[in-house]
Coordinates of C-alpha atoms (C1' of nucleotides) in Angstrom, one line a residue:
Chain A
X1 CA 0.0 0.0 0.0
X2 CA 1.9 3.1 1.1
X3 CA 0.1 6.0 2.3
X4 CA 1.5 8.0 5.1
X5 CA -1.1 9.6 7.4
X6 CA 1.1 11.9 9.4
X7 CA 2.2 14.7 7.2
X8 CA -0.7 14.1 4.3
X9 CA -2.6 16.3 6.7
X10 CA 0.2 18.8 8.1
X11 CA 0.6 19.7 4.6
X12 CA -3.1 20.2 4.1
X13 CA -3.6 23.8 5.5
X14 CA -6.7 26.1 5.3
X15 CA -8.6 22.7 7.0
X16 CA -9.8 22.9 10.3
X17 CA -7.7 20.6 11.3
X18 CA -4.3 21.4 9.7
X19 CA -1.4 21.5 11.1
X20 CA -3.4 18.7 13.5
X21 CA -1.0 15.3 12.8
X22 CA -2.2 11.4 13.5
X23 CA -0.1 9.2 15.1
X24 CA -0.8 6.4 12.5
X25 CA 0.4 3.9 15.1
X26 CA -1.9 4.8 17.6
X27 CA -5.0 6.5 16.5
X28 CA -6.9 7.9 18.8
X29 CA -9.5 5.7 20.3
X30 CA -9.0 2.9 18.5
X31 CA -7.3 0.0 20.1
X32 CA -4.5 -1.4 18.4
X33 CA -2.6 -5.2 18.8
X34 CA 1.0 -5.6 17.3
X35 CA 1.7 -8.1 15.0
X36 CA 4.7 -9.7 14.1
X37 CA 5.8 -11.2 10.3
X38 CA 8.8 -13.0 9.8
X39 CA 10.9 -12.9 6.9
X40 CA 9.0 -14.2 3.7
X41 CA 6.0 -15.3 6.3
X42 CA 2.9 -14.1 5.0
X43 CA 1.0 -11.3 6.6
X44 CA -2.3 -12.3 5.2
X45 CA -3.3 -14.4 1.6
X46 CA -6.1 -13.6 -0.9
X47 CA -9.1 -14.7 0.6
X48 CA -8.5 -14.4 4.0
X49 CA -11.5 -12.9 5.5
X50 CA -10.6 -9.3 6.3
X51 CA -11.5 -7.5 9.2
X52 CA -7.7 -5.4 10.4
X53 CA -6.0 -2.8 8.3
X54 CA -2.2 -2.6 9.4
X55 CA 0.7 -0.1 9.6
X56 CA 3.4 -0.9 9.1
X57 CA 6.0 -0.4 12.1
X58 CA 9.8 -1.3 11.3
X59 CA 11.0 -4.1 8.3
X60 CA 9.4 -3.6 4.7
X61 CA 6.5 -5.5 3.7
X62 CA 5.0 -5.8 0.0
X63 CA 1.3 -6.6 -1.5
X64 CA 0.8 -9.0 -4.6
X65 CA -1.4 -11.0 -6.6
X66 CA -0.8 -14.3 -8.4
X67 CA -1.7 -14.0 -12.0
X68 CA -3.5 -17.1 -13.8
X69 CA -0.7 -18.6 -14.4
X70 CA 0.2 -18.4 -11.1
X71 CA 3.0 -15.1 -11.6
X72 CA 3.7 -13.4 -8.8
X73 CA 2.1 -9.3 -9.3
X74 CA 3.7 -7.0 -6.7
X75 CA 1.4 -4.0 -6.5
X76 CA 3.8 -2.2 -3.6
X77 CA 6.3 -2.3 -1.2
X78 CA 4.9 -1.0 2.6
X79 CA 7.7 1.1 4.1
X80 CA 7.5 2.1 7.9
X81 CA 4.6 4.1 8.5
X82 CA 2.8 2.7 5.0
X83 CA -0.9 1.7 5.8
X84 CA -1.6 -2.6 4.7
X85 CA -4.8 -3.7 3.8
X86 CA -7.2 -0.9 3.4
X87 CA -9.0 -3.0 1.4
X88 CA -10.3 -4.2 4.6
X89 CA -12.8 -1.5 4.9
X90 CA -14.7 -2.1 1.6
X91 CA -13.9 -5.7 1.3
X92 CA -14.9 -8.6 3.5
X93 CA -12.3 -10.5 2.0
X94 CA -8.5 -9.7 1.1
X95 CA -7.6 -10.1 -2.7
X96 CA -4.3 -9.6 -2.7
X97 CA -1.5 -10.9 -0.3
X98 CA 1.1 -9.1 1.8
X99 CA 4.3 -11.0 3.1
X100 CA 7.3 -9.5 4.4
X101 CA 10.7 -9.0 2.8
X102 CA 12.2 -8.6 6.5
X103 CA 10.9 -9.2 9.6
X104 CA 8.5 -6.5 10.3
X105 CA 6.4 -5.3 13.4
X106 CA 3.3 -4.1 12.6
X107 CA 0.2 -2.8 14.6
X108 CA -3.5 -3.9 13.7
X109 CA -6.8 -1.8 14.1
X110 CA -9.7 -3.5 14.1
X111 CA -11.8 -2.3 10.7
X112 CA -15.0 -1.8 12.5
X113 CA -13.3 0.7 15.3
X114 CA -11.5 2.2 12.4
X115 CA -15.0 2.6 10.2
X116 CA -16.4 4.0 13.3
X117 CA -13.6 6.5 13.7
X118 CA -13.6 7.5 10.2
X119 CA -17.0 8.8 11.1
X120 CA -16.5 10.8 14.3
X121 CA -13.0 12.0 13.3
X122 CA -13.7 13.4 9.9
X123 CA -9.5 14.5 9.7
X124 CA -8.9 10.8 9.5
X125 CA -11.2 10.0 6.7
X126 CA -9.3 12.9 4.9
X127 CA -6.0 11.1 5.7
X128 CA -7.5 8.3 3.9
X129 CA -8.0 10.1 0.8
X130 CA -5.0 11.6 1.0
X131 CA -3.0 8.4 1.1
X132 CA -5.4 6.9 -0.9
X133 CA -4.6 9.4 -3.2
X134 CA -0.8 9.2 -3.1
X135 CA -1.4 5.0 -3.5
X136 CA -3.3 6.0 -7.0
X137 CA -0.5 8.1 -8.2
X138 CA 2.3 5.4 -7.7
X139 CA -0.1 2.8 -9.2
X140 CA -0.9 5.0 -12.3
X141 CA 2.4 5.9 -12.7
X142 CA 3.7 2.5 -12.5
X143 CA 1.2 1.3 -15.1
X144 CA 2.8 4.0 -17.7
X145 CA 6.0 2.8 -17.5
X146 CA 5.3 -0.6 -17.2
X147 CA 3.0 -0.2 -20.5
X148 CA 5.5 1.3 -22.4
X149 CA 9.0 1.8 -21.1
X150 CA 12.2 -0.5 -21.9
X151 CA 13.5 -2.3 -18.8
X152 CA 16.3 -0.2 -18.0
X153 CA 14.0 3.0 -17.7
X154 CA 11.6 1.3 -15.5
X155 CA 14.1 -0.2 -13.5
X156 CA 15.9 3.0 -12.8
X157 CA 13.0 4.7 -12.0
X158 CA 12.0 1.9 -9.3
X159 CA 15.4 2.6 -8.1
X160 CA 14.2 6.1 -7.9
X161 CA 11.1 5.7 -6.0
X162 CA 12.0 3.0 -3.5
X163 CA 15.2 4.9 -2.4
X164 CA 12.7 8.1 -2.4
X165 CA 10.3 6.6 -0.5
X166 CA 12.7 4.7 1.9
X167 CA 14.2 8.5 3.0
X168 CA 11.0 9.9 3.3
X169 CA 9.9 6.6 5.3
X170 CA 13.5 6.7 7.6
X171 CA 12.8 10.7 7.9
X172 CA 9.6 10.4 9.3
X173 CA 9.7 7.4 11.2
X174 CA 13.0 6.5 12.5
X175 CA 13.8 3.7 14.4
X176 CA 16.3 3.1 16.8
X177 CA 19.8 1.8 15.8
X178 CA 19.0 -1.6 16.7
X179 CA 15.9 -2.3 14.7
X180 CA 16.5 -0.2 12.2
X181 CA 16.3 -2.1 8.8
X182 CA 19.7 -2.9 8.2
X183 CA 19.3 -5.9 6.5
X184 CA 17.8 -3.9 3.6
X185 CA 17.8 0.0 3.6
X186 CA 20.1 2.9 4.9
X187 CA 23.4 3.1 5.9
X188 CA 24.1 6.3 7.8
X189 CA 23.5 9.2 6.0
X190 CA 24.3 7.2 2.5
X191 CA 21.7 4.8 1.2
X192 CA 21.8 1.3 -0.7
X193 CA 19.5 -1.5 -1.3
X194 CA 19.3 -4.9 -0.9
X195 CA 16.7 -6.7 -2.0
X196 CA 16.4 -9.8 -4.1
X197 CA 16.0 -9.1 -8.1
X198 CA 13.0 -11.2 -7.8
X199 CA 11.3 -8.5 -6.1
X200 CA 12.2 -6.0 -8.5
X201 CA 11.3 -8.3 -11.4
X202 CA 7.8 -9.3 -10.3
X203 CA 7.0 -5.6 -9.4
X204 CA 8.1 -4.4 -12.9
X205 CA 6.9 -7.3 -14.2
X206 CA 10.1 -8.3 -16.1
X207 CA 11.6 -11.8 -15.9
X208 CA 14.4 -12.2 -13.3
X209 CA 16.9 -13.1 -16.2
X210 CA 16.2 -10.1 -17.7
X211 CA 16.6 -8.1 -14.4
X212 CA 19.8 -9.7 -14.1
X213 CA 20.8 -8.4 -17.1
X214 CA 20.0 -4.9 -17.3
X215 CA 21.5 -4.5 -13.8
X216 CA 24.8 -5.2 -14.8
X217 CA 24.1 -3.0 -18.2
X218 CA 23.4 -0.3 -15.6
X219 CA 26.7 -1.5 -13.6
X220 CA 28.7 -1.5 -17.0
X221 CA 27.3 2.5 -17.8
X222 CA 28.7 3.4 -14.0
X223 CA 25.2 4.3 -12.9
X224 CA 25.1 1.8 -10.2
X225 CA 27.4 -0.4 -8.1
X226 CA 26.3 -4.0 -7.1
X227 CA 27.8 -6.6 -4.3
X228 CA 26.7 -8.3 -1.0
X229 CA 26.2 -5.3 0.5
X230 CA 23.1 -4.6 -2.1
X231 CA 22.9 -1.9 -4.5
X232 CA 24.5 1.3 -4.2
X233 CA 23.4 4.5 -6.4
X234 CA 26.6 5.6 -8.3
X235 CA 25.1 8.6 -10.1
X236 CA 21.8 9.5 -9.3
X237 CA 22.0 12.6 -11.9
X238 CA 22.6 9.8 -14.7
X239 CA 19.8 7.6 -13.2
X240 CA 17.3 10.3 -12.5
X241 CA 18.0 11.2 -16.5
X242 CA 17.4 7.7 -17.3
X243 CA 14.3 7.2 -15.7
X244 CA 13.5 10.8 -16.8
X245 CA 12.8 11.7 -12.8
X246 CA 11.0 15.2 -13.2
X247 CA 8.0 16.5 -12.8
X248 CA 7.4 13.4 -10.6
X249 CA 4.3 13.7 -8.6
X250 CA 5.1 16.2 -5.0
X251 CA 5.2 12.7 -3.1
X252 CA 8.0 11.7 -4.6
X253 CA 10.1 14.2 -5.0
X254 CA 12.5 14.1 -2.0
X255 CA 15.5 13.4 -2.6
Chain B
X1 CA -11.6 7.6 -12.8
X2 CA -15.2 5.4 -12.2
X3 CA -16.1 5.6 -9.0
X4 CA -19.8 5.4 -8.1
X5 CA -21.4 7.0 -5.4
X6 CA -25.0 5.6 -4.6
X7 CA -25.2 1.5 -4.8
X8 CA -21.6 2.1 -2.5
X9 CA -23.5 3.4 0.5
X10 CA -26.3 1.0 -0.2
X11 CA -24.3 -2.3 -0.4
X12 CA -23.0 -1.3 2.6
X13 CA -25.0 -2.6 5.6
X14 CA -24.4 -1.9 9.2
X15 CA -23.7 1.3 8.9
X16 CA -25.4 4.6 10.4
X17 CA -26.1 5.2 7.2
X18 CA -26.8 2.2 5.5
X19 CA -29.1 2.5 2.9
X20 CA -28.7 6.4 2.4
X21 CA -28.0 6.9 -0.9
X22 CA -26.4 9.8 -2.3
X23 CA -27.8 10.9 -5.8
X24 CA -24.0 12.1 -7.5
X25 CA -25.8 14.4 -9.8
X26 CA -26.9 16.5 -6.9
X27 CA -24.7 15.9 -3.5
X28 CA -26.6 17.8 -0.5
X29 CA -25.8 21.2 0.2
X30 CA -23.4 21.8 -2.9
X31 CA -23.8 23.9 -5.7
X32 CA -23.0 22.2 -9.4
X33 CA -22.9 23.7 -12.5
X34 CA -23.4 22.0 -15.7
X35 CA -20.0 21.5 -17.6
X36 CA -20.8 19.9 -21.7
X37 CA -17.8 18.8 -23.4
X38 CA -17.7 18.2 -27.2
X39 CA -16.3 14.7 -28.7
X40 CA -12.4 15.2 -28.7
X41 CA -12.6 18.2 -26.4
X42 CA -10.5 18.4 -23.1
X43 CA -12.5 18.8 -20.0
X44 CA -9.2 19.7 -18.5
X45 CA -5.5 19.0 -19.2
X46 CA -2.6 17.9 -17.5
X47 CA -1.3 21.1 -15.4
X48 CA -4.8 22.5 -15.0
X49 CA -5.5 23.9 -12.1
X50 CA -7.5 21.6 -10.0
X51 CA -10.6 23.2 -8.0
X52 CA -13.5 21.4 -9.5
X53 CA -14.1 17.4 -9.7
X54 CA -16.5 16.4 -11.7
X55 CA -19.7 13.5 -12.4
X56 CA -20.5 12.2 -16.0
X57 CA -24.3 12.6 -16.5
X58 CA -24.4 11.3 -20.2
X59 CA -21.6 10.5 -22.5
X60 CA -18.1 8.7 -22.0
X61 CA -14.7 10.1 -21.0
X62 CA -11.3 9.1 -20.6
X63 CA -8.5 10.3 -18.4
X64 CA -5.3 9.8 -19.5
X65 CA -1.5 10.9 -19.2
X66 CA 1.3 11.4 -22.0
X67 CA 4.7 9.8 -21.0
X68 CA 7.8 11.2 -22.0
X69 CA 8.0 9.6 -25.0
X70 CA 4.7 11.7 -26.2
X71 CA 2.4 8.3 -26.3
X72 CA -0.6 9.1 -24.1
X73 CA -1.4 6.4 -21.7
X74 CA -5.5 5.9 -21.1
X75 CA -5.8 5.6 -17.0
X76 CA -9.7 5.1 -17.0
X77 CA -12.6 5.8 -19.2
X78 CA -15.3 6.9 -17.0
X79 CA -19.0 6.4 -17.8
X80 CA -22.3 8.0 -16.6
X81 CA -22.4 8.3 -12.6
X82 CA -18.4 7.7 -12.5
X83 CA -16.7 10.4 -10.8
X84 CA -13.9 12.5 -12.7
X85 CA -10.7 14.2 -11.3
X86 CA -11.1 13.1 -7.9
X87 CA -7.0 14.2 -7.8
X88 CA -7.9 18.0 -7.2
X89 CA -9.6 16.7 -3.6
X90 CA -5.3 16.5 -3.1
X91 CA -3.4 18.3 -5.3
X92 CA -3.4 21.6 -7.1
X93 CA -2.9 21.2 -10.5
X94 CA -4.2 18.2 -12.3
X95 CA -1.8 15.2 -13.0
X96 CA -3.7 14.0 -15.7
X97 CA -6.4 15.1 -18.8
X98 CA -9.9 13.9 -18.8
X99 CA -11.3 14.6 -22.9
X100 CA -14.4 12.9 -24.2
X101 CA -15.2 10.5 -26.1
X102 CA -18.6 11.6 -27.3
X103 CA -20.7 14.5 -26.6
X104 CA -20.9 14.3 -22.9
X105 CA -22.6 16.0 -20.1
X106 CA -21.1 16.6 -16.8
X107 CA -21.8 18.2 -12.7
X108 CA -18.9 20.7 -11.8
X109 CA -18.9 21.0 -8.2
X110 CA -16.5 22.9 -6.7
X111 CA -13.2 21.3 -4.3
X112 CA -14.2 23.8 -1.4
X113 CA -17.4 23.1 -0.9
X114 CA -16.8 19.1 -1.8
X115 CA -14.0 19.2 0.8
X116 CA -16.0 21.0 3.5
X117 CA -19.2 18.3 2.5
X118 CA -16.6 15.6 3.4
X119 CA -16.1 16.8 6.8
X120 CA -19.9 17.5 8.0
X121 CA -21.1 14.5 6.6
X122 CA -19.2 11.0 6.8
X123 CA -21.4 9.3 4.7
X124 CA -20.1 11.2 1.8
X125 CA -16.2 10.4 2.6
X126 CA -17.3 6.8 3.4
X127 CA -18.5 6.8 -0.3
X128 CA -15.3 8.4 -1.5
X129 CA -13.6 5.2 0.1
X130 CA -15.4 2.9 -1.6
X131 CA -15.7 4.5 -5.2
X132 CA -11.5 4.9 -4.2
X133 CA -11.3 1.4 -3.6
X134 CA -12.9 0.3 -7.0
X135 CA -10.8 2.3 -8.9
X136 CA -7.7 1.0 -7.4
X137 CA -8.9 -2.6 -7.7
X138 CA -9.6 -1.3 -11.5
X139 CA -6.4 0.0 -11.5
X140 CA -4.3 -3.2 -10.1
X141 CA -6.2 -5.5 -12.2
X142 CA -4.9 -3.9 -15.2
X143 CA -1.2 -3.7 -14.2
X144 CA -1.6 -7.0 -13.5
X145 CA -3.0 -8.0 -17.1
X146 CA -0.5 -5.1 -18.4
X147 CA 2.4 -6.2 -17.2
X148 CA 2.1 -10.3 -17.9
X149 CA -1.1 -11.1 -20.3
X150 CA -0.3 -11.7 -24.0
X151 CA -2.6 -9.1 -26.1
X152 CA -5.9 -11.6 -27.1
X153 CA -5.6 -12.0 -23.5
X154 CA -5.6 -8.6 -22.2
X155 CA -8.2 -7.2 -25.3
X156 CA -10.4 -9.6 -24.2
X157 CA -10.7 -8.5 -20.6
X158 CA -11.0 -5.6 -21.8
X159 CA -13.9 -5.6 -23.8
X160 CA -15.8 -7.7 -21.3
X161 CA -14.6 -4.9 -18.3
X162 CA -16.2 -2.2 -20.3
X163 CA -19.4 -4.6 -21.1
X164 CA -20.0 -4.9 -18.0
X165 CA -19.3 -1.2 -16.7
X166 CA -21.4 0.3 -19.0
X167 CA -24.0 -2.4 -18.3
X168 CA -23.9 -1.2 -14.7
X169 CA -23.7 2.2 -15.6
X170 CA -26.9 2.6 -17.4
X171 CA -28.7 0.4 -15.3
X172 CA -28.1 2.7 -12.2
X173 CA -28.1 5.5 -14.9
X174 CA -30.6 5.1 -17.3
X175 CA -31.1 8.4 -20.0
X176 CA -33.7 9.2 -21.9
X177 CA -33.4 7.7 -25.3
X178 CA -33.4 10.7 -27.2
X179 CA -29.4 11.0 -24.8
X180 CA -29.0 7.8 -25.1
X181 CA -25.2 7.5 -25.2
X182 CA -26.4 5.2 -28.8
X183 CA -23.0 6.8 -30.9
X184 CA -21.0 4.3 -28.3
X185 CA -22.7 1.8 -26.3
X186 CA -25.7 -0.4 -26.1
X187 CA -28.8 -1.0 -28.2
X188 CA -31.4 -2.2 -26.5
X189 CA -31.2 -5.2 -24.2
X190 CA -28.0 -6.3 -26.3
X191 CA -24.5 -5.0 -26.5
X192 CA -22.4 -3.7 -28.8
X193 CA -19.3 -1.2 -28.4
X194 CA -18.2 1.1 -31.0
X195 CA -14.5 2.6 -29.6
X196 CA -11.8 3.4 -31.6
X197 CA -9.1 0.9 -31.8
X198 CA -6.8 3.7 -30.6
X199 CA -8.9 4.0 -27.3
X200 CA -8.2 0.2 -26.8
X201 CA -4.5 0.3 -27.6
X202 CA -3.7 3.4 -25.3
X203 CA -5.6 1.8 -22.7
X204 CA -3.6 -1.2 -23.0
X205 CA -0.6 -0.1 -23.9
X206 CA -0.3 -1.5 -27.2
X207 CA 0.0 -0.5 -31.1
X208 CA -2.6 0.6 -32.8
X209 CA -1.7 -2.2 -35.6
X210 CA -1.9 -5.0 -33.2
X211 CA -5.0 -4.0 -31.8
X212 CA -6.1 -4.3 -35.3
X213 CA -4.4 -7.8 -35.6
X214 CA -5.4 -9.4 -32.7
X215 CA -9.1 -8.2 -33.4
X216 CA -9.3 -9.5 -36.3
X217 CA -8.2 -12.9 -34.9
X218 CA -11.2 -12.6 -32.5
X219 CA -13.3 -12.3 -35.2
X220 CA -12.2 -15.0 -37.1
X221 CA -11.9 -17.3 -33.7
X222 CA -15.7 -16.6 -33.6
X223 CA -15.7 -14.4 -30.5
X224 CA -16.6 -11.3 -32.0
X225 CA -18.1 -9.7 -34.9
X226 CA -17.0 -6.0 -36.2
X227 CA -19.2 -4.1 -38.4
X228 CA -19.1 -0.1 -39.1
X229 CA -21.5 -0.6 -36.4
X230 CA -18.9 -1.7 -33.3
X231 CA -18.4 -4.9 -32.0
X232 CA -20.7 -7.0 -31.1
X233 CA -20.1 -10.2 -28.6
X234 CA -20.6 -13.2 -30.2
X235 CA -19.4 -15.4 -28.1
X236 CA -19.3 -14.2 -24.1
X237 CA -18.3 -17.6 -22.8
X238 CA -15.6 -18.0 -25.0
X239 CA -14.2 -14.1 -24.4
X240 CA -14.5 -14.9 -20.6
X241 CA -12.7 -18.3 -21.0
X242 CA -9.7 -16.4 -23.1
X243 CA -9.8 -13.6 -20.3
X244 CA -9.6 -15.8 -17.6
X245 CA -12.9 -13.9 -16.8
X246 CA -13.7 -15.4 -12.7
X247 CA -13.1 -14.7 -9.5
X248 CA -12.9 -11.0 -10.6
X249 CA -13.3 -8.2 -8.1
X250 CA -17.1 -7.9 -6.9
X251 CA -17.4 -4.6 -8.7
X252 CA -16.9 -6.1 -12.4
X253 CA -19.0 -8.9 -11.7
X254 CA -22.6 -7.6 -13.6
X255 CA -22.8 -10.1 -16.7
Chain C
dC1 C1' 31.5 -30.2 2.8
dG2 C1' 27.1 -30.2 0.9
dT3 C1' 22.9 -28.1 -0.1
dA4 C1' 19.9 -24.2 -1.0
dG5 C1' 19.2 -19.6 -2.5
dC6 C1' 20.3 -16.2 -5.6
dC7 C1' 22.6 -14.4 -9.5
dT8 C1' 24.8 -14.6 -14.1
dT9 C1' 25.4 -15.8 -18.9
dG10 C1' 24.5 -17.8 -23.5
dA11 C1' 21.4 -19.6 -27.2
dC12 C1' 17.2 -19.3 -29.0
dC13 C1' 12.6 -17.7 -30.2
dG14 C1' 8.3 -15.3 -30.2
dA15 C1' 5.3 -11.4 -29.3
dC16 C1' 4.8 -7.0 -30.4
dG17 C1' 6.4 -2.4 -32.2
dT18 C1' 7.5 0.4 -36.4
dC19 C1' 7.2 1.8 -41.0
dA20 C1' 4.7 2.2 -45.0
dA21 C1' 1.2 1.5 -48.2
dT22 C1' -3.6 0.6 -49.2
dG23 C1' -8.7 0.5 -48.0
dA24 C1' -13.0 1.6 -45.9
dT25 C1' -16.1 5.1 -44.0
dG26 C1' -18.5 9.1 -43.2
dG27 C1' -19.1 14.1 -43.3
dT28 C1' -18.9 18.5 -45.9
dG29 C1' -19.4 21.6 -49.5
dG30 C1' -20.3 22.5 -54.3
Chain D
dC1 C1' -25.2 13.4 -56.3
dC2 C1' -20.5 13.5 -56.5
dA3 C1' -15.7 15.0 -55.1
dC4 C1' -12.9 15.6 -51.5
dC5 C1' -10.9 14.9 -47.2
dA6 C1' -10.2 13.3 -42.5
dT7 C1' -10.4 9.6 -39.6
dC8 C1' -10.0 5.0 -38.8
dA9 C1' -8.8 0.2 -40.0
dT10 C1' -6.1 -3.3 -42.4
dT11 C1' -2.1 -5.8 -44.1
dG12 C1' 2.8 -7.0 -45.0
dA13 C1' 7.8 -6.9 -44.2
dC14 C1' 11.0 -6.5 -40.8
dG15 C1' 13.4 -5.7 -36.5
dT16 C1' 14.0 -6.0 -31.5
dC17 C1' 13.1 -6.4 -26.7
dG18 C1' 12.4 -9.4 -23.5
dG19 C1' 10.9 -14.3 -22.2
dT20 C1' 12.3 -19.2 -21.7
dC21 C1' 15.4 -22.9 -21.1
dA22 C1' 19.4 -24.6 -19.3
dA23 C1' 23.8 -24.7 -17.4
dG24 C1' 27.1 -23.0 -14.2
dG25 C1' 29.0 -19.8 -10.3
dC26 C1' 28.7 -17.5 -5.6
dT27 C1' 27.6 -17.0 -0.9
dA28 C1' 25.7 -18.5 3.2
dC29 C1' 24.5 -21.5 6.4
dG30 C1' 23.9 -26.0 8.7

DNA sequence: CGTAGCCTTGACCGACGTCAATGATGGTGG
DNA sequence: CCACCATCATTGACGTCGGTCAAGGCTACG
């Protein structure tokens, strides 16, 4: 999912309730439980009935669909502070999956007591439309460039957003040193990324060969650096001209 | 966009408004003003400023987005009761263009008073939600079938999408006869679709040419039948066995 | 040391895009 | 009623991006 309740409404000013700011991991009123995924553990599959939306907490978490043919779809990655699973509130059943590419902590609010605060706190609903929003801007922007541009665009551009959205995430929500997502995201003030091509590849909808491949194109053109250690950004100038990164939509622009 | 208001509260029970229904033409306590946009004419464009959103009355309309490369991508089409630029609730300037595809007849009503609607009556958010939540399942579905479905595939899901949209539309919907949208869609109780290929290949992200090639495959596989009059479905079980038509999201389910 | 993930690389092939020419169709004005 | 034009659709030739298959390497971990 990915929508960010905090500052969606800080920005929004003229509101009666600007500047007013929700702790998305403890809304007012509603009680919450923590959850706990594990490492490729599943959060919650299609069809399981669906009666919790989620934030996420710490770790990084992703939503997908199998395809007929039984392809893996990732629709988004959840950073900290990312709502999972608003489908919940119009759905009594999930249709699409989240699992987690780390261990993640989570908290859960009940979909009734989050229905029912939607209605006596009208600043949340907005939230909700704001991230909402935000969600339908990635998505419509991910189906452009997956309709029509070559691999190593698209792939340069996911480099783009998830390092974008990982700052934003880490700016917002930090976590202490020893949670922090290490295995993955961040180092110091620097930033890389680990995460397995497959994940790129079924979010982009490109085979993992082919990933494989136009990484090391973009490794051979000095744009980025690969080893254990994940992927470092080499020259963001030459991969923001790549991707063609402008006039990106204002939630995506830090960075 | 597509995101209908009334049925949403309906179908939703348990609620302290269940059953209130909100007539989209005319939402409570806000002023509209007619809007009429000629075939081929842009409601508004990309960088517009965004104070209005908009419901179709009569007609169809597409939103859609140019890439870099100057090749427009088709987000949505949006048919009579659909909700249009729902984007200026969040932003300022419009990220996309809505033009129409016939003559078509529109509500204006203005982002202040729709925002300050919102806050005094939930109902109206909670419908926002839900019309939200169609459009991204919309939205998903087609990256999904975008990013992995060979063309037959994807046309065919398509076409049978639209079917039953615009079967859903004009039931909730009905015009007159004389408004009838009869340049496009329907004739009587049966079905028939008159778009240009173009429409279909922007939406899908595909050529123009193989649009017209894989068409014409339909046709001769028996599934459909193209006259100067638009396509008629010949063969409905057959499309929905090529599309893989099942177990699609509640919402597309009419037919 | 062996096994399991994950990544890389090569050979091959097919779906789909591009270019370009040719055909319908329908609307407009003389 | 016909000439003309714009729009849209069709068809063929050709190229290429990216998928599939298959084999082999690199860590990492028990």
């Amino acid at each position: 999912m990915g929508w960010r309740i905090p500052e969606a409404l800080k920005e929004r000013s003229g509101q009666a309730d600007a500047g007013k700011s929700i702790d998305p991991f403890s809304i007012c009123n509603i009680s919450s439980s923590p959850v706990s995924v594990f490492k490729s553990e599943n959060l919650y599959s299609e069809g399981n009935s669906a009666d919790h939306v989620y934030v996420v907490r710490s770790g990084l978490c992703f939503s997908f669909r199998y395809d007929e043919d039984g392809r893996r779809q990732i629709i988004d990655l959840a950073f900290p502070g990312d709502f999972i699973g608003l489908e919940a509130l119009t759905q009594a059943r999930f249709v699409s999956s989240v699992s987690a590419l780390t261990q993640a902590e989570l908290v859960a609010y009940s979909v009734d007591d989050f229905t029912r605060q939607c209605y006596d706190e009208p600043a949340l609903s907005r939230a909700l439309v704001e991230c909402i929003a935000k969600e339908h801007a990635i998505l419509t922007k991910r189906l452009v460039g997956v309709a029509h541009s070559p691999a190593d665009q698209r792939i340069a551009h996911f480099l783009l957003e998830i390092r974008s959205r990982a700052l934003q995430s880490s700016k917002l929500h930090p976590v202490s040193e020893g949670t922090r997502n290490r295995a993955l995201i961040t180092a110091g003030g620097d930033f890389n990324l680990k995460l397995p091509q497959a994940i790129i590849a079924d979010t982009l909808g490109l085979s993992i060969v082919h990933v494989s491949r136009t990484l090391s194109k973009l490794k051979e053109e000095g744009l980025i650096e690969d080893s254990s250690a994940g992927i470092r950004y080499r020259n963001l100038d030459g991969l923001k001209a790549l991707a063609l990164w402008e006039g990106i939509s204002p939630w995506l622009e830090a960075g």
